[in-house]
Coordinates of C-alpha atoms and ligand atoms in Angstrom, one line a residue:
X2 CA 6.1 -270.8 2.6
X3 CA 5.4 -271.8 -0.9
X4 CA 8.3 -273.6 -2.6
X5 CA 9.0 -272.7 -6.2
X6 CA 10.0 -275.8 -8.1
X7 CA 11.7 -275.8 -11.5
X8 CA 10.1 -278.3 -13.9
X9 CA 13.1 -280.6 -14.1
X10 CA 13.4 -284.2 -12.8
X11 CA 14.2 -283.1 -9.3
X12 CA 11.4 -280.6 -9.2
X13 CA 8.8 -283.1 -10.5
X14 CA 9.9 -285.7 -8.0
X15 CA 9.7 -283.3 -5.2
X16 CA 6.2 -282.1 -6.3
X17 CA 5.0 -285.7 -6.6
X18 CA 6.2 -286.4 -3.1
X19 CA 4.3 -283.4 -1.7
X20 CA 1.1 -284.6 -3.5
X21 CA 1.5 -288.2 -2.2
X22 CA 1.9 -287.0 1.3
X23 CA -1.3 -284.8 1.3
X24 CA 0.2 -281.5 0.2
X25 CA -1.0 -278.9 -2.3
X26 CA 1.0 -278.3 -5.5
X27 CA 0.1 -275.8 -8.2
X28 CA 1.2 -277.1 -11.6
X29 CA 0.9 -275.8 -15.2
X30 CA -1.3 -277.5 -17.8
X31 CA -2.0 -276.5 -21.4
X32 CA -5.2 -274.7 -20.2
X33 CA -4.5 -272.9 -16.9
X34 CA -2.5 -273.6 -13.7
X35 CA -4.3 -276.2 -11.5
X36 CA -4.1 -276.4 -7.7
X37 CA -3.5 -280.1 -7.2
X38 CA -4.1 -282.5 -4.3
X39 CA -4.4 -286.3 -4.0
X40 CA -8.0 -286.8 -5.1
X41 CA -8.2 -290.0 -3.0
X42 CA -7.3 -288.2 0.2
X43 CA -10.3 -286.2 1.5
X44 CA -8.2 -284.2 3.9
X45 CA -5.9 -283.1 1.1
X46 CA -8.9 -282.2 -1.1
X47 CA -10.4 -280.2 1.8
X48 CA -7.2 -278.1 1.8
X49 CA -7.8 -277.1 -1.8
X50 CA -11.2 -275.6 -0.8
X51 CA -9.6 -273.9 2.1
X52 CA -6.7 -272.4 0.1
X53 CA -9.1 -271.1 -2.6
X54 CA -11.7 -270.0 0.0
X55 CA -14.2 -271.7 -2.2
X56 CA -17.7 -271.2 -0.7
X57 CA -19.1 -274.5 -1.6
X58 CA -17.7 -278.0 -2.2
X59 CA -18.0 -278.0 -6.0
X60 CA -17.0 -281.3 -7.7
X61 CA -13.4 -281.2 -9.0
X62 CA -11.7 -282.6 -12.1
X63 CA -9.3 -285.5 -11.5
X64 CA -6.2 -285.5 -13.7
X65 CA -4.3 -288.5 -15.0
X66 CA -1.2 -289.2 -17.1
X67 CA -3.1 -291.3 -19.7
X68 CA -6.5 -292.6 -20.5
X69 CA -5.8 -296.1 -19.1
X70 CA -5.2 -294.5 -15.6
X71 CA -8.3 -292.4 -15.9
X72 CA -10.5 -295.3 -16.9
X73 CA -9.6 -297.2 -13.7
X74 CA -11.7 -294.7 -11.8
X75 CA -14.3 -293.7 -14.4
X76 CA -16.5 -296.1 -16.4
X77 CA -15.7 -295.5 -20.1
X78 CA -18.1 -296.5 -22.9
X79 CA -17.4 -296.5 -26.7
X80 CA -18.0 -292.7 -26.8
X81 CA -15.5 -292.1 -24.1
X82 CA -12.9 -294.2 -25.7
X83 CA -13.4 -292.4 -29.1
X84 CA -13.2 -289.0 -27.4
X85 CA -10.1 -290.0 -25.5
X86 CA -8.4 -291.3 -28.6
X87 CA -9.1 -288.1 -30.5
X88 CA -8.6 -285.4 -27.9
X89 CA -6.4 -286.8 -25.1
X90 CA -3.9 -285.6 -24.0
X91 CA -5.8 -282.3 -24.4
X92 CA -8.3 -279.8 -23.0
X93 CA -11.3 -282.1 -22.7
X94 CA -12.9 -283.2 -19.5
X95 CA -15.3 -286.1 -19.5
X96 CA -18.0 -286.7 -16.8
X97 CA -18.5 -290.4 -16.5
X98 CA -20.1 -292.8 -14.0
X99 CA -17.8 -293.8 -11.2
X100 CA -16.1 -297.2 -11.9
X101 CA -16.4 -300.0 -9.4
X102 CA -12.8 -299.5 -8.3
X103 CA -13.0 -295.7 -8.1
X104 CA -10.8 -294.3 -5.4
X105 CA -11.7 -290.6 -5.9
X106 CA -12.9 -289.3 -2.6
X107 CA -16.6 -288.2 -2.2
X108 CA -15.3 -284.7 -1.4
X109 CA -13.5 -284.4 -4.7
X110 CA -16.7 -285.7 -6.4
X111 CA -19.1 -283.7 -4.3
X112 CA -20.9 -286.9 -3.5
X113 CA -22.1 -287.3 -7.1
X114 CA -22.4 -290.8 -8.7
X115 CA -20.2 -289.4 -11.6
X116 CA -16.6 -288.2 -11.8
X117 CA -14.9 -285.7 -14.1
X118 CA -11.6 -286.9 -15.6
X119 CA -9.0 -285.4 -17.9
X120 CA -5.5 -286.0 -19.3
X121 CA -3.7 -282.7 -19.8
X122 CA -1.5 -282.0 -22.8
X123 CA 1.6 -280.9 -20.9
X124 CA 4.7 -283.1 -20.6
X125 CA 5.5 -281.7 -17.2
X126 CA 2.0 -282.2 -15.9
X127 CA 1.9 -285.8 -17.2
X128 CA 5.3 -286.6 -15.7
X129 CA 4.1 -285.2 -12.4
X130 CA 0.8 -287.2 -12.5
X131 CA 2.7 -290.4 -13.4
X132 CA 5.2 -289.8 -10.6
X133 CA 2.4 -289.1 -8.1
X134 CA 0.6 -292.3 -9.1
X135 CA -2.8 -291.1 -7.7
X136 CA -5.7 -289.2 -9.3
X137 CA -4.9 -285.5 -8.8
X138 CA -7.9 -283.2 -8.2
X139 CA -7.1 -279.7 -9.5
X140 CA -9.4 -276.7 -9.9
X141 CA -7.8 -273.5 -11.3
X142 CA -5.1 -272.2 -8.9
X143 CA -6.7 -268.9 -8.0
X144 CA -8.8 -267.6 -5.0
X145 CA -12.4 -268.5 -5.6
X146 CA -14.2 -266.3 -8.1
X147 CA -11.1 -264.6 -9.5
X148 CA -9.4 -264.7 -12.8
X149 CA -7.8 -268.0 -13.6
X150 CA -3.9 -268.1 -13.7
X151 CA -2.2 -268.8 -17.0
X152 CA 1.3 -268.1 -15.6
X153 CA 3.2 -269.1 -12.4
X154 CA 3.3 -265.5 -11.2
X155 CA -0.5 -265.3 -11.3
X156 CA -0.7 -268.3 -9.0
X157 CA 1.6 -266.7 -6.5
X158 CA -0.3 -263.4 -6.7
X159 CA -3.3 -265.1 -5.1
X160 CA -2.0 -268.2 -3.2
X161 CA 1.5 -267.4 -2.0
X162 CA 1.9 -268.9 1.5
X163 CA -1.3 -270.8 1.2
X164 CA 0.0 -273.8 -0.8
X165 CA 3.0 -276.0 -0.4
X166 CA 4.6 -275.6 -3.8
X167 CA 4.4 -274.5 -7.4
X168 CA 5.9 -276.3 -10.3
X169 CA 6.7 -273.7 -12.8
X170 CA 6.3 -274.9 -16.4
X171 CA 6.0 -271.5 -18.0
X172 CA 2.9 -269.9 -19.6
X173 CA -0.1 -272.0 -20.5
X174 CA -0.5 -272.5 -24.3
X175 CA -4.3 -272.7 -24.6
X176 CA -5.3 -270.2 -21.8
X177 CA -8.9 -271.1 -21.2
X178 CA -10.1 -274.2 -19.2
X179 CA -11.0 -277.5 -20.6
X180 CA -14.3 -278.3 -22.4
X181 CA -16.5 -280.4 -20.1
X182 CA -18.7 -283.1 -21.7
X183 CA -21.2 -285.1 -19.7
X184 CA -21.4 -288.7 -20.9
X185 CA -23.6 -290.1 -18.2
X186 CA -26.8 -289.9 -20.3
X187 CA -28.0 -291.2 -23.7
X188 CA -26.7 -288.1 -25.4
X189 CA -23.4 -286.3 -24.6
X190 CA -24.1 -282.8 -23.2
X191 CA -21.6 -279.9 -23.3
X192 CA -21.4 -278.6 -19.7
X193 CA -18.7 -276.0 -20.3
X194 CA -17.2 -274.6 -23.5
X195 CA -13.4 -274.7 -23.4
X196 CA -10.2 -275.5 -25.2
X197 CA -11.8 -278.1 -27.5
X198 CA -14.4 -276.5 -29.7
X199 CA -18.0 -277.8 -30.1
X200 CA -17.3 -278.1 -33.8
X201 CA -14.5 -280.5 -33.2
X202 CA -16.5 -282.5 -30.7
X203 CA -19.4 -282.9 -33.2
X204 CA -17.0 -284.7 -35.5
X205 CA -16.8 -287.5 -32.9
X206 CA -20.2 -287.1 -31.2
X207 CA -22.7 -285.7 -33.8
X208 CA -25.5 -286.0 -31.2
X209 CA -23.9 -283.7 -28.6
X210 CA -26.2 -281.1 -27.2
X211 CA -25.7 -278.0 -25.1
X212 CA -27.9 -277.4 -22.1
X213 CA -29.6 -274.7 -24.1
X214 CA -30.6 -277.0 -26.9
X215 CA -32.9 -279.1 -24.8
X216 CA -36.2 -278.1 -23.1
X217 CA -35.7 -280.6 -20.3
X218 CA -33.9 -278.9 -17.4
X219 CA -30.5 -280.7 -17.7
X220 CA -28.3 -279.2 -15.0
X221 CA -25.3 -277.3 -16.3
X222 CA -22.0 -278.2 -14.5
X223 CA -22.7 -278.0 -10.8
X224 CA -20.9 -275.2 -9.0
X225 CA -20.6 -273.1 -12.1
X226 CA -21.3 -269.7 -10.6
X227 CA -22.6 -267.1 -12.9
X228 CA -20.1 -264.6 -11.5
X229 CA -16.6 -266.0 -12.0
X230 CA -13.3 -265.0 -13.5
X231 CA -14.1 -261.6 -12.1
X232 CA -11.6 -258.7 -12.0
X233 CA -12.2 -256.0 -9.4
X234 CA -13.2 -253.4 -12.0
X235 CA -16.6 -253.8 -13.6
X236 CA -16.6 -255.4 -17.1
X237 CA -18.7 -254.0 -19.9
X238 CA -19.3 -256.3 -22.9
X239 CA -19.9 -255.7 -26.6
X240 CA -18.4 -252.2 -26.4
X241 CA -18.9 -250.2 -29.6
X242 CA -17.3 -247.1 -28.1
X243 CA -14.9 -246.6 -25.2
X244 CA -14.8 -243.8 -22.6
X245 CA -11.6 -242.0 -21.6
X246 CA -11.9 -243.4 -18.1
X247 CA -12.3 -247.0 -19.3
X248 CA -9.6 -249.6 -20.0
X249 CA -10.1 -251.5 -23.3
X250 CA -9.9 -255.2 -24.0
X251 CA -9.7 -255.1 -27.7
X252 CA -10.0 -257.8 -30.5
X253 CA -8.8 -256.8 -33.9
X254 CA -8.9 -253.1 -34.9
X255 CA -8.8 -251.1 -31.6
X256 CA -11.6 -248.7 -30.7
X257 CA -10.1 -245.2 -30.3
X258 CA -10.2 -243.3 -27.1
X259 CA -9.0 -245.5 -24.3
X260 CA -5.9 -244.6 -22.2
X261 CA -5.1 -248.3 -21.6
X262 CA -5.5 -251.2 -24.1
X263 CA -4.8 -254.9 -24.2
X264 CA -5.4 -256.4 -27.6
X265 CA -6.4 -260.1 -27.4
X266 CA -5.4 -260.5 -31.0
X267 CA -4.6 -257.8 -33.5
X268 CA -4.9 -260.3 -36.3
X269 CA -8.3 -261.6 -35.0
X270 CA -6.9 -265.1 -34.2
X271 CA -9.1 -266.9 -31.6
X272 CA -6.3 -269.2 -30.4
X273 CA -4.1 -266.2 -29.6
X274 CA -7.1 -264.4 -28.0
X275 CA -7.8 -267.4 -25.7
X276 CA -4.1 -267.7 -24.7
X277 CA -4.0 -263.9 -23.8
X278 CA -7.4 -263.6 -22.2
X279 CA -6.8 -264.1 -18.5
X280 CA -3.4 -262.3 -18.6
X281 CA -5.2 -259.3 -20.2
X282 CA -8.0 -259.2 -17.7
X283 CA -5.4 -259.2 -14.9
X284 CA -3.3 -256.5 -16.5
X285 CA -6.2 -254.2 -17.3
X286 CA -7.6 -254.7 -13.8
X287 CA -4.3 -254.0 -12.0
X288 CA -3.1 -251.2 -14.2
X289 CA -6.6 -249.7 -14.7
X290 CA -7.1 -249.4 -10.9
X291 CA -3.7 -247.9 -10.4
X292 CA -4.6 -245.2 -13.0
X293 CA -8.1 -244.6 -11.5
X294 CA -10.1 -246.0 -14.4
X295 CA -13.6 -247.0 -13.7
X296 CA -14.3 -250.1 -15.9
X297 CA -13.0 -252.5 -18.5
X298 CA -14.8 -252.2 -21.9
X299 CA -14.6 -255.3 -24.1
X300 CA -14.9 -255.3 -27.9
X301 CA -17.0 -258.1 -29.4
X302 CA -15.3 -261.4 -30.0
X303 CA -16.7 -263.9 -32.6
X304 CA -18.7 -266.8 -31.1
X305 CA -17.5 -269.7 -33.3
X306 CA -14.6 -272.1 -32.4
X307 CA -12.7 -271.0 -29.3
X308 CA -14.8 -267.8 -29.3
X309 CA -17.5 -269.8 -27.5
X310 CA -15.2 -270.4 -24.5
X311 CA -13.8 -266.8 -24.6
X312 CA -17.4 -265.4 -24.6
X313 CA -18.5 -267.7 -21.8
X314 CA -15.6 -266.5 -19.6
X315 CA -16.2 -262.9 -20.5
X316 CA -19.9 -263.0 -19.7
X317 CA -19.1 -264.5 -16.3
X318 CA -16.4 -261.8 -15.7
X319 CA -19.1 -259.2 -16.5
X320 CA -21.8 -260.7 -14.2
X321 CA -22.9 -258.6 -11.2
X322 CA -21.1 -260.1 -8.2
X323 CA -21.6 -260.3 -4.5
X324 CA -18.6 -258.4 -3.1
Ligands
LIG14 O1 -8.8 -276.8 -17.7 C1 -9.3 -277.2 -16.7 O2 -10.3 -277.9 -16.6 C2 -8.6 -276.7 -15.3 C3 -7.2 -277.4 -15.3 C4 -6.5 -277.1 -14.0 O3 -7.3 -278.7 -15.5 N1 -9.4 -277.1 -14.2 C5 -10.6 -276.5 -13.9 O4 -11.3 -277.0 -12.8 O5 -11.1 -275.7 -14.7 P1 -12.5 -276.2 -12.1 O6 -12.6 -276.7 -10.7 O7 -12.4 -274.8 -12.3 O8 -13.7 -276.7 -12.9 C6 -14.3 -278.0 -12.6 C7 -15.7 -278.0 -13.0 C8 -16.6 -277.8 -11.8 O9 -17.0 -276.5 -11.6 C9 -17.8 -278.6 -12.2 O10 -18.7 -277.7 -12.8 C10 -17.3 -279.6 -13.2 O11 -16.0 -279.3 -13.4 N2 -17.5 -280.9 -12.7 C11 -16.6 -281.6 -11.9 N3 -17.1 -282.8 -11.6 C12 -18.3 -282.9 -12.2 C13 -19.3 -283.9 -12.2 N4 -19.2 -285.1 -11.6 N5 -20.4 -283.6 -12.9 C14 -20.6 -282.5 -13.6 N6 -19.6 -281.5 -13.6 C15 -18.5 -281.7 -12.9
LIG15 MG1 -11.9 -272.1 -11.9

C-alpha cells in the first residue's frame, strides 16, 4: 500500500519519519517528482533501484534543504558557492568531490569519488528535507526508462504499491529535470541540460563547456541512457507534416491533419512548453494507443534557453529502445 500524504505539517512529519526509518517517499520538487530515500542508508537506496527496476546502479542526486547542509557532504569551492548563491534553491545539480565527512552511501554515489547535490525550489520539499535531517537520494519517481512524473497521479500510475508513500504537493512548476554541472575539473562541464539554462550558467561560469565542446572524451553523466523518457508509441522528431494515424506534439501553430494534438505552448513560450512536456507525452501515448494511432509526431522546438533541455528529453524519447 502506498500512503497518500497531504503536504501539510502532519503529512510532512509522517513522510520524514518514513524516510528516516529507511522507507521510500515520492515527493514533488519544482522539476519533477523524486523517489526519495535516506542517501546514507544503502539498504534504503537499494530499494529505490528495485522499485524503479533500474537495470544499473546509476549515481543518484542527493537533496538538501539548503546549501550549508549540502556542503557538509560535498566539497565546495568558490565556483560552487557562487552557483549556489545564484541558483539555489533551484533546478541546478552540482557534481563535487566528496567532503571528508560525507555520509552519502557508496551505492547512492555509485562508488564515484564525487557526489551530486541539489537544493530544490519547493517549500514542501525543503520542509521535508529539513525534517528528515539526512541527505535524500531521489531519482525521478517513474519506472526506469519511462516518462518522468510532473504530477502525483503520474507517480502512482507507475509505482503504486511499490513505494511507502507519496507527498502530494501538486504539479511541478518547471517540468524538466535539473541542469547538472560537473565541478570536479578545472573547467565546469554541463553534463545534462535542464531547468537552469546554459545562458544563465555562463553569467556565473563563463568557462563552462558542454561535453561536445571538447575533443577530450569527457564522460557525460554516467548512467544517462540514450533511450529514456520513452512513451510506448514511437516518437518522430522535427515533423513538418503529420499523418492521420499519428498523434501530434505541437509547439506554436499546429500542423493540420492529426486526430489528437497536445500543444506544448500555443504562444511559443519555452517555460510553458517545459512544464507541459512530460504530461503531454503521457497523454498522447495513452490516448493515442487507445485510439490505435501508430506514432507521436513532434513539431520542432527552438534550441535556445529551456529549449535545450526540452530537445534533450525529446531526442531520448525518440531513441530506438530495447523493449
Ligand atoms: O530534477 C532532478 O534532478 C530530479 C529531481 C527529483 O531532483 N532528479 C533526477 O535524478 O533527475 P536522476 O536520477 O534522474 O538523474 C540523476 C543523474 C544520473 O543519471 C547521473 O547521470 C547524474 O545525475 N549523476 C549523479 N551523480 C553523479 C556523479 N557523481 N557524477 C556525474 N553524474 C552524476
Ligand atoms: Mg529520470
